[in-house]
Amino acid sequence: MTSSNDAGYLLPCSASFKCFDRFSIIDDTEDLEDPDGQVPFWPILTSLLRSTPIETPTQLAELLDTIAVTLRGSSGPAGDYGFLKSFISTLEPAFFGTYWPLIVQFALELPEHFPSGILPVLGAEGTTSTLELSRRQTACLVVHQFLCTLCPPAWREEYFDFSIWYASGQRHEQACRIYLTCLLTYLGTFLSTSDQQQDDCHVTYTLVTAEADFTTVGSSQAPLSPIEITLVDNYETSPAQLGLPSGAAVVSANRFIGFGQSATQEEVHVGSSPASCPAVLITPPLAKNQVLVVRGAEAVLSITGQRRNITAIPQDTIISTEWRARTMLFMDALELDVESDASGLPDLVPENLTREVNKAAIAFSSGMYEVICSPLWGCGAFGGDPYVKVALLWCAASAAHTSLKIICDREAREIVSSLTRLVTAVRGRLVTAQDLMGLLRSIPRNTARLQTLDWMVERLGA
């Protein structure tokens, strides 16, 4: 199968998107074959979608497997399609009577919405750093992620389509079930929305790249901005925790942004918002001076919790939500050792402090935000010290002249009271972002993780 390259991402409707017609699906291929015996994939796909009856979960799995083997020679992560078949069986006959015709319709619209057959790769030489798509264009791409008709981007081999949710034996079945439910809920919104409303809505994907010497936060004389430490029972993808209507929310991303098979904060945010999923096709791994900003992606369900304890409910339709204003800030934190090593706490390495505060400042300065909502960024699997990380986020928010709201779930209850103590101490002695950065840089490297709070409070005389 033809792969995409760094300059552009090939779509299945491109004449350059080629494969072997392994099952002789199209007739008279001689005129279509290139010297290597490959043919354009689009005639194969259109023939499959138009002529193959799909009325049962097994028939759907067989179609998807035909597509996968045609393109890649195997079913890949989809395996036996056991989980997908089980999920779809719970939706019969609605899936085949309502959703499947819509999926086919969107899939076949691809050449209409993307006549060039190519998407720009964000940040690639000669391309834009922003891609704006209409609501219907976005749905087209999401449907092709469901059908697994796409090729892997040049920088990743997996987690670019939804085949990871299809095999039996998912390690987090509840998460995959919720993500597939979000997908169908998202598609269902097109059944009751006028074309005019669809045209008025857009999703934008912007790769924000700062200059290589971006180090303004450490010397910023900006006054410390308002900060709020909030304790909630559970994290949610509800408007109140997403910064709506005039703020933004931090997505604790990996360098390779996107969705997955479990329930990390990033995966929950993206899985609940199918319109954000095409970002994986056009976003190379984030550099230290880059963040991805996605605007306009609706969280179609409110997913509550993280990891093993997640549930999903419909968004509150009584409260009007302007999803066009929803902003996701994809920021990757450094992966740090949980415990101090022989050379000291990794959080306190000067270049690490600079990298993290600049990463946050790049994100927070990407727009005019009334408030930034953030979890304890980089403090879970990445092992960051929560007191250092929150102080860095506070510095970045101050430099960006925006308020900061740190949201903690009940598992971090003890951290909340300690953070409140830190905020009170800082407010009593320090004035600017530069002052707070100076305090962080003065913490001895041999300070143990979680002992940074006591050191800072004592240094401030509180």
C-alpha positions as CSV (number, residue, x, y, z in Angstrom):
1,M,0.0,0.0,0.0
2,T,1.1,3.5,-0.8
3,S,2.2,5.5,2.3
4,S,1.9,9.1,3.0
5,N,4.9,11.4,3.4
6,D,6.0,14.3,5.5
7,A,4.7,16.9,3.1
8,G,1.1,15.6,2.7
9,Y,-1.2,12.9,3.9
10,L,-2.8,10.8,1.1
11,L,-6.5,10.1,1.3
12,P,-8.1,6.9,-0.1
13,C,-9.6,9.0,-3.0
14,S,-6.2,10.0,-4.3
15,A,-5.1,8.4,-7.6
16,S,-1.8,7.9,-5.9
17,F,-3.3,5.9,-3.1
18,K,-2.6,2.4,-4.5
19,C,-2.7,-1.3,-3.5
20,F,-3.0,-4.7,-5.0
21,D,-6.5,-5.9,-6.0
22,R,-6.0,-9.1,-4.0
23,F,-9.6,-10.3,-4.4
24,S,-10.1,-9.2,-8.0
25,I,-12.9,-6.8,-6.9
26,I,-12.8,-4.6,-9.9
27,D,-13.0,-5.7,-13.5
28,D,-10.6,-4.8,-16.3
29,T,-7.7,-3.7,-14.1
30,E,-5.2,-3.7,-16.9
31,D,-5.9,0.0,-17.7
32,L,-5.5,0.8,-14.0
33,E,-2.4,-1.2,-13.1
34,D,0.9,0.5,-12.7
35,P,4.2,-1.2,-13.6
36,D,4.2,-2.8,-10.1
37,G,0.8,-4.3,-10.6
38,Q,-0.9,-1.9,-8.1
39,V,-4.2,-0.1,-8.8
40,P,-5.9,2.9,-7.2
41,F,-7.8,1.9,-4.1
42,W,-10.8,4.1,-4.6
43,P,-12.5,2.0,-7.3
44,I,-12.1,-1.0,-5.0
45,L,-13.6,0.7,-2.0
46,T,-16.6,2.2,-3.9
47,S,-17.3,-1.2,-5.4
48,L,-17.3,-2.8,-1.9
49,L,-19.5,-0.1,-0.3
50,R,-22.0,0.0,-3.1
51,S,-22.4,-3.7,-3.8
52,T,-21.8,-5.5,-0.5
53,P,-24.9,-6.1,1.5
54,I,-24.3,-5.3,5.2
55,E,-27.1,-6.5,7.5
56,T,-25.3,-8.3,10.3
57,P,-22.3,-7.8,12.5
58,T,-20.5,-10.7,10.8
59,Q,-21.0,-9.1,7.4
60,L,-19.7,-5.8,8.7
61,A,-16.6,-7.6,10.1
62,E,-16.0,-9.4,6.8
63,L,-16.2,-6.1,4.8
64,L,-13.7,-4.4,7.2
65,D,-11.4,-7.4,7.0
66,T,-11.6,-7.4,3.1
67,I,-10.6,-3.7,3.3
68,A,-7.8,-4.4,5.8
69,V,-6.3,-7.3,3.9
70,T,-6.6,-5.5,0.6
71,L,-4.6,-2.5,2.0
72,R,-2.2,-4.2,4.5
73,G,-2.3,-7.9,3.9
74,S,-3.8,-8.7,7.3
75,S,-6.5,-7.6,9.7
76,G,-3.9,-6.0,11.9
77,P,-5.0,-4.7,15.3
78,A,-8.6,-5.5,14.5
79,G,-7.8,-9.2,14.9
80,D,-11.0,-11.3,14.9
81,Y,-13.3,-8.2,15.2
82,G,-14.9,-9.9,18.2
83,F,-15.4,-6.9,20.3
84,L,-16.8,-4.8,17.4
85,K,-19.3,-7.6,16.5
86,S,-20.4,-7.9,20.1
87,F,-20.9,-4.1,20.3
88,I,-22.8,-3.8,17.1
89,S,-25.1,-6.7,18.0
90,T,-26.4,-4.7,20.9
91,L,-27.5,-2.0,18.4
92,E,-29.4,-4.1,15.9
93,P,-31.4,-3.2,13.9
94,A,-30.8,0.5,14.4
95,F,-27.1,0.3,13.3
96,F,-27.8,-1.2,9.9
97,G,-31.0,0.7,9.3
98,T,-29.7,4.1,10.4
99,Y,-26.0,4.4,11.0
100,W,-24.6,2.2,8.3
101,P,-26.3,4.1,5.4
102,L,-24.9,7.3,6.9
103,I,-21.4,5.8,7.1
104,V,-21.5,4.7,3.5
105,Q,-22.8,8.1,2.4
106,F,-20.0,10.0,4.2
107,A,-17.4,7.6,3.0
108,L,-18.3,8.1,-0.6
109,E,-18.4,11.9,-0.2
110,L,-14.6,12.0,0.3
111,P,-13.6,13.1,-3.2
112,E,-16.3,15.9,-3.1
113,H,-14.9,17.3,0.1
114,F,-11.2,16.7,-0.6
115,P,-10.8,16.9,-4.4
116,S,-7.0,17.0,-4.2
117,G,-7.0,13.7,-2.3
118,I,-4.4,15.0,0.2
119,L,-4.3,16.7,3.6
120,P,-1.5,19.0,4.6
121,V,0.7,17.8,7.4
122,L,0.8,20.5,10.1
123,G,4.2,22.2,10.3
124,A,5.7,20.4,7.3
125,E,7.8,22.5,5.0
126,G,5.7,24.4,2.5
127,T,2.4,23.7,4.4
128,T,0.2,25.6,6.7
129,S,0.2,25.2,10.5
130,T,-3.6,25.3,10.6
131,L,-6.2,23.1,9.0
132,E,-9.8,24.2,9.1
133,L,-12.4,21.7,8.2
134,S,-16.2,22.0,7.9
135,R,-18.3,19.7,10.2
136,R,-19.1,17.5,7.2
137,Q,-15.4,17.2,6.1
138,T,-14.5,16.2,9.6
139,A,-17.2,13.5,9.6
140,C,-15.9,12.1,6.3
141,L,-12.4,11.6,7.8
142,V,-13.9,10.1,11.0
143,V,-15.9,7.6,9.0
144,H,-12.8,6.5,7.1
145,Q,-11.1,6.0,10.5
146,F,-14.0,3.7,11.4
147,L,-13.7,1.8,8.1
148,C,-9.9,1.6,8.4
149,T,-9.4,2.7,4.8
150,L,-6.5,5.0,5.7
151,C,-2.8,4.6,5.5
152,P,-0.5,5.2,8.5
153,P,1.0,8.6,8.7
154,A,4.8,8.7,8.1
155,W,5.5,9.0,11.8
156,R,3.3,6.3,13.3
157,E,2.2,2.7,12.5
158,E,-0.6,2.3,15.0
159,Y,-3.4,4.3,16.7
160,F,-4.4,6.3,13.6
161,D,-7.7,4.5,12.9
162,F,-10.3,2.8,15.1
163,S,-9.2,-0.8,14.4
164,I,-7.6,-0.9,17.9
165,W,-11.1,-1.1,19.4
166,Y,-12.3,-4.0,17.3
167,A,-10.5,-7.2,18.5
168,S,-11.7,-9.6,21.2
169,G,-10.0,-9.4,24.6
170,Q,-9.7,-5.6,24.9
171,R,-7.8,-4.7,28.0
172,H,-10.3,-2.0,28.9
173,E,-13.6,-3.0,27.3
174,Q,-15.6,-0.3,29.0
175,A,-13.4,2.4,27.5
176,C,-13.7,0.9,24.0
177,R,-17.4,0.5,24.4
178,I,-17.8,4.2,25.4
179,Y,-15.6,5.4,22.5
180,L,-17.6,3.5,20.0
181,T,-20.8,4.8,21.5
182,C,-19.4,8.4,21.2
183,L,-18.6,7.7,17.6
184,L,-22.2,6.7,16.8
185,T,-23.6,9.5,18.9
186,Y,-21.5,11.9,16.9
187,L,-22.7,10.5,13.6
188,G,-26.3,10.6,14.9
189,T,-26.1,14.4,15.3
190,F,-26.0,14.7,11.5
191,L,-29.4,13.0,11.2
192,S,-31.1,16.0,13.0
193,T,-28.9,18.9,11.9
194,S,-29.5,21.0,8.8
195,D,-26.9,21.4,6.1
196,Q,-26.8,25.1,6.9
197,Q,-25.9,24.4,10.6
198,Q,-23.3,22.0,9.5
199,D,-21.7,24.5,7.1
200,D,-21.6,27.1,9.9
201,C,-19.5,24.9,12.2
202,H,-15.8,24.2,11.7
203,V,-13.1,22.3,13.5
204,T,-9.6,23.8,13.4
205,Y,-6.3,21.9,14.1
206,T,-3.4,24.3,14.7
207,L,0.2,23.3,15.4
208,V,1.6,26.2,17.4
209,T,5.4,26.4,17.2
210,A,7.4,28.9,19.2
211,E,10.8,30.3,18.3
212,A,13.6,28.1,19.4
213,D,14.8,30.7,22.0
214,F,11.3,31.1,23.5
215,T,12.3,31.7,27.2
216,T,10.2,34.7,28.2
217,V,8.4,33.1,31.1
218,G,11.4,33.0,33.4
219,S,12.0,36.7,33.1
220,S,8.3,37.7,32.9
221,Q,7.3,40.7,35.1
222,A,3.7,39.8,34.6
223,P,1.8,39.7,37.9
224,L,0.7,36.3,39.2
225,S,-2.7,35.6,37.8
226,P,-5.7,34.3,39.7
227,I,-5.5,30.6,40.5
228,E,-8.2,28.3,41.8
229,I,-7.6,24.8,43.1
230,T,-10.9,22.8,42.6
231,L,-11.7,19.4,44.1
232,V,-14.3,17.3,42.2
233,D,-15.6,13.8,42.7
234,N,-14.4,12.8,39.2
235,Y,-12.9,14.3,36.2
236,E,-15.5,14.9,33.4
237,T,-15.7,15.9,29.8
238,S,-18.5,18.2,30.7
239,P,-18.5,21.9,29.7
240,A,-17.8,23.0,33.2
241,Q,-14.4,21.2,33.2
242,L,-13.5,22.0,29.6
243,G,-13.1,25.7,30.0
244,L,-16.3,26.6,28.2
245,P,-17.6,29.1,27.2
246,S,-14.5,31.4,27.1
247,G,-11.6,29.3,28.2
248,A,-9.5,26.3,27.2
249,A,-8.7,22.9,28.7
250,V,-5.3,21.2,29.0
251,V,-5.1,17.8,27.4
252,S,-2.2,15.8,29.0
253,A,-0.9,14.5,25.7
254,N,1.8,12.2,24.6
255,R,4.3,13.4,22.0
256,F,2.3,11.3,19.6
257,I,-1.1,12.8,20.3
258,G,-4.4,11.0,20.0
259,F,-6.8,8.2,21.1
260,G,-6.1,4.8,22.6
261,Q,-7.5,1.7,24.2
262,S,-7.6,2.7,27.8
263,A,-8.8,5.7,29.7
264,T,-5.9,8.2,30.2
265,Q,-6.9,11.8,30.4
266,E,-5.9,12.4,26.8
267,E,-7.7,9.3,25.5
268,V,-10.9,10.2,27.3
269,H,-10.8,13.7,25.9
270,V,-10.3,12.6,22.3
271,G,-12.5,9.5,22.6
272,S,-15.4,11.6,23.8
273,S,-14.8,14.1,20.9
274,P,-14.7,12.2,17.6
275,A,-14.2,15.4,15.6
276,S,-10.8,15.7,17.2
277,C,-9.7,12.2,16.1
278,P,-8.5,13.3,12.5
279,A,-5.7,15.3,14.3
280,V,-3.6,12.1,14.5
281,L,-3.4,12.0,10.7
282,I,-1.8,15.4,10.3
283,T,0.1,16.0,13.5
284,P,3.7,14.8,13.7
285,P,5.2,14.1,17.2
286,L,5.2,17.3,19.2
287,A,8.6,19.0,19.6
288,K,9.6,20.6,22.8
289,N,8.5,24.0,21.4
290,Q,5.2,22.9,20.0
291,V,1.6,22.3,21.1
292,L,-1.5,21.3,19.2
293,V,-4.7,23.4,19.6
294,V,-8.0,21.9,18.5
295,R,-11.0,24.2,18.4
296,G,-14.7,23.3,17.8
297,A,-14.7,19.5,18.6
298,E,-17.8,18.7,20.6
299,A,-17.6,16.2,23.5
300,V,-20.7,14.3,22.5
301,L,-20.9,12.4,25.8
302,S,-19.8,13.4,29.3
303,I,-17.3,10.7,30.3
304,T,-16.8,10.6,34.1
305,G,-13.6,9.3,35.7
306,Q,-10.3,7.9,34.4
307,R,-8.6,4.6,34.2
308,R,-10.8,1.7,35.3
309,N,-13.6,3.7,36.7
310,I,-15.3,5.5,33.8
311,T,-18.9,5.9,32.8
312,A,-20.6,8.0,30.2
313,I,-23.9,9.9,30.1
314,P,-25.4,12.3,27.5
315,Q,-24.4,15.9,27.8
316,D,-26.8,18.2,29.6
317,T,-29.1,19.4,26.8
318,I,-30.9,21.8,29.1
319,I,-27.8,24.0,29.3
320,S,-26.9,25.6,25.9
321,T,-23.3,24.9,25.0
322,E,-21.4,26.7,22.3
323,W,-19.2,23.9,21.2
324,R,-17.6,26.0,18.5
325,A,-15.8,27.8,21.3
326,R,-14.4,24.5,22.8
327,T,-10.6,24.6,22.8
328,M,-8.3,21.6,23.5
329,L,-4.6,22.3,24.4
330,F,-2.6,19.2,23.6
331,M,0.6,19.6,25.8
332,D,3.1,16.7,26.3
333,A,4.9,16.7,29.6
334,L,8.3,15.3,30.2
335,E,8.5,11.7,31.3
336,L,10.2,11.9,34.7
337,D,11.3,9.3,37.2
338,V,8.9,8.9,40.1
339,E,11.6,8.9,42.6
340,S,14.7,11.1,42.9
341,D,17.8,9.5,41.3
342,A,21.3,9.9,42.4
343,S,21.5,13.3,40.7
344,G,18.4,14.6,42.4
345,L,14.8,15.3,41.5
346,P,14.4,15.4,37.7
347,D,11.7,18.0,37.9
348,L,14.3,20.5,39.3
349,V,16.8,20.2,36.5
350,P,17.0,23.7,35.1
351,E,16.5,22.7,31.5
352,N,13.5,20.6,32.6
353,L,11.9,23.6,34.4
354,T,12.4,25.8,31.4
355,R,11.1,23.2,29.0
356,E,7.9,22.6,31.0
357,V,7.0,26.2,31.7
358,N,7.7,27.2,28.1
359,K,5.5,24.3,26.8
360,A,2.6,25.5,29.0
361,A,3.2,29.2,28.0
362,I,3.1,28.3,24.3
363,A,-0.3,26.6,24.8
364,F,-1.8,29.3,27.1
365,S,-0.7,32.1,24.7
366,S,-2.3,30.5,21.7
367,G,-5.5,32.5,22.2
368,M,-7.3,34.9,24.4
369,Y,-8.6,32.6,27.2
370,E,-10.5,33.8,30.2
371,V,-9.4,30.7,32.1
372,I,-7.2,27.6,31.6
373,C,-8.6,24.4,33.1
374,S,-5.9,21.8,33.8
375,P,-5.6,18.5,35.6
376,L,-2.4,17.7,37.5
377,W,-0.5,17.8,34.2
378,G,2.4,15.3,33.9
379,C,1.9,14.0,37.5
380,G,0.4,10.6,36.8
381,A,2.3,8.0,34.7
382,F,4.9,10.7,33.8
383,G,5.9,11.0,37.5
384,G,6.0,14.8,37.8
385,D,6.0,16.5,41.2
386,P,2.6,18.1,41.6
387,Y,3.8,21.1,43.5
388,V,6.5,21.9,41.0
389,K,4.1,21.3,38.0
390,V,1.3,23.5,39.4
391,A,3.7,26.3,40.1
392,L,5.0,26.1,36.5
393,L,1.5,26.2,35.1
394,W,0.8,29.2,37.3
395,C,3.9,31.0,35.9
396,A,2.8,30.2,32.4
397,A,-0.8,31.4,33.0
398,S,0.5,34.6,34.4
399,A,2.8,35.2,31.5
400,A,-0.2,34.6,29.2
401,H,-2.4,36.9,31.3
402,T,-5.0,34.3,31.9
403,S,-6.5,32.7,35.0
404,L,-5.7,29.1,36.0
405,K,-8.1,26.5,37.4
406,I,-6.5,23.3,38.6
407,I,-9.0,20.4,38.7
408,C,-8.3,17.5,41.0
409,D,-10.4,14.4,41.5
410,R,-11.0,12.8,44.9
411,E,-7.9,10.6,44.6
412,A,-5.9,13.8,44.9
413,R,-7.8,15.1,47.9
414,E,-4.6,15.5,50.1
415,I,-2.8,17.2,47.2
416,V,-5.6,19.8,47.1
417,S,-5.2,21.0,50.6
418,S,-1.4,21.1,50.2
419,L,-1.7,23.1,47.0
420,T,-4.0,25.6,48.7
421,R,-1.3,26.0,51.3
422,L,1.3,26.7,48.6
423,V,-0.9,29.2,46.9
424,T,-1.5,31.1,50.1
425,A,2.2,31.2,50.9
426,V,3.1,32.4,47.4
427,R,0.4,35.1,47.5
428,G,1.8,36.4,50.7
429,R,5.4,36.9,49.5
430,L,5.7,36.8,45.7
431,V,4.3,39.2,43.0
432,T,5.4,38.1,39.5
433,A,5.9,35.0,37.4
434,Q,9.6,35.8,37.5
435,D,9.5,35.7,41.3
436,L,7.8,32.3,41.3
437,M,10.2,30.9,38.7
438,G,13.1,32.1,40.9
439,L,11.6,30.2,43.9
440,L,11.4,27.0,41.8
441,R,15.0,27.3,40.6
442,S,16.2,27.7,44.1
443,I,14.9,24.4,45.4
444,P,17.8,22.1,46.1
445,R,18.1,19.3,43.6
446,N,18.3,16.7,46.4
447,T,14.8,17.5,47.6
448,A,12.6,14.4,47.5
449,R,9.4,14.3,45.4
450,L,6.5,15.8,47.3
451,Q,8.9,17.4,49.8
452,T,9.1,20.4,47.5
453,L,6.0,21.9,49.1
454,D,7.5,22.1,52.6
455,W,10.7,23.5,51.2
456,M,8.9,26.3,49.3
457,V,6.5,27.1,52.1
458,E,9.3,27.3,54.6
459,R,11.4,29.4,52.3
460,L,8.5,31.8,52.0
461,G,8.2,32.0,55.7
462,A,4.7,30.8,55.8
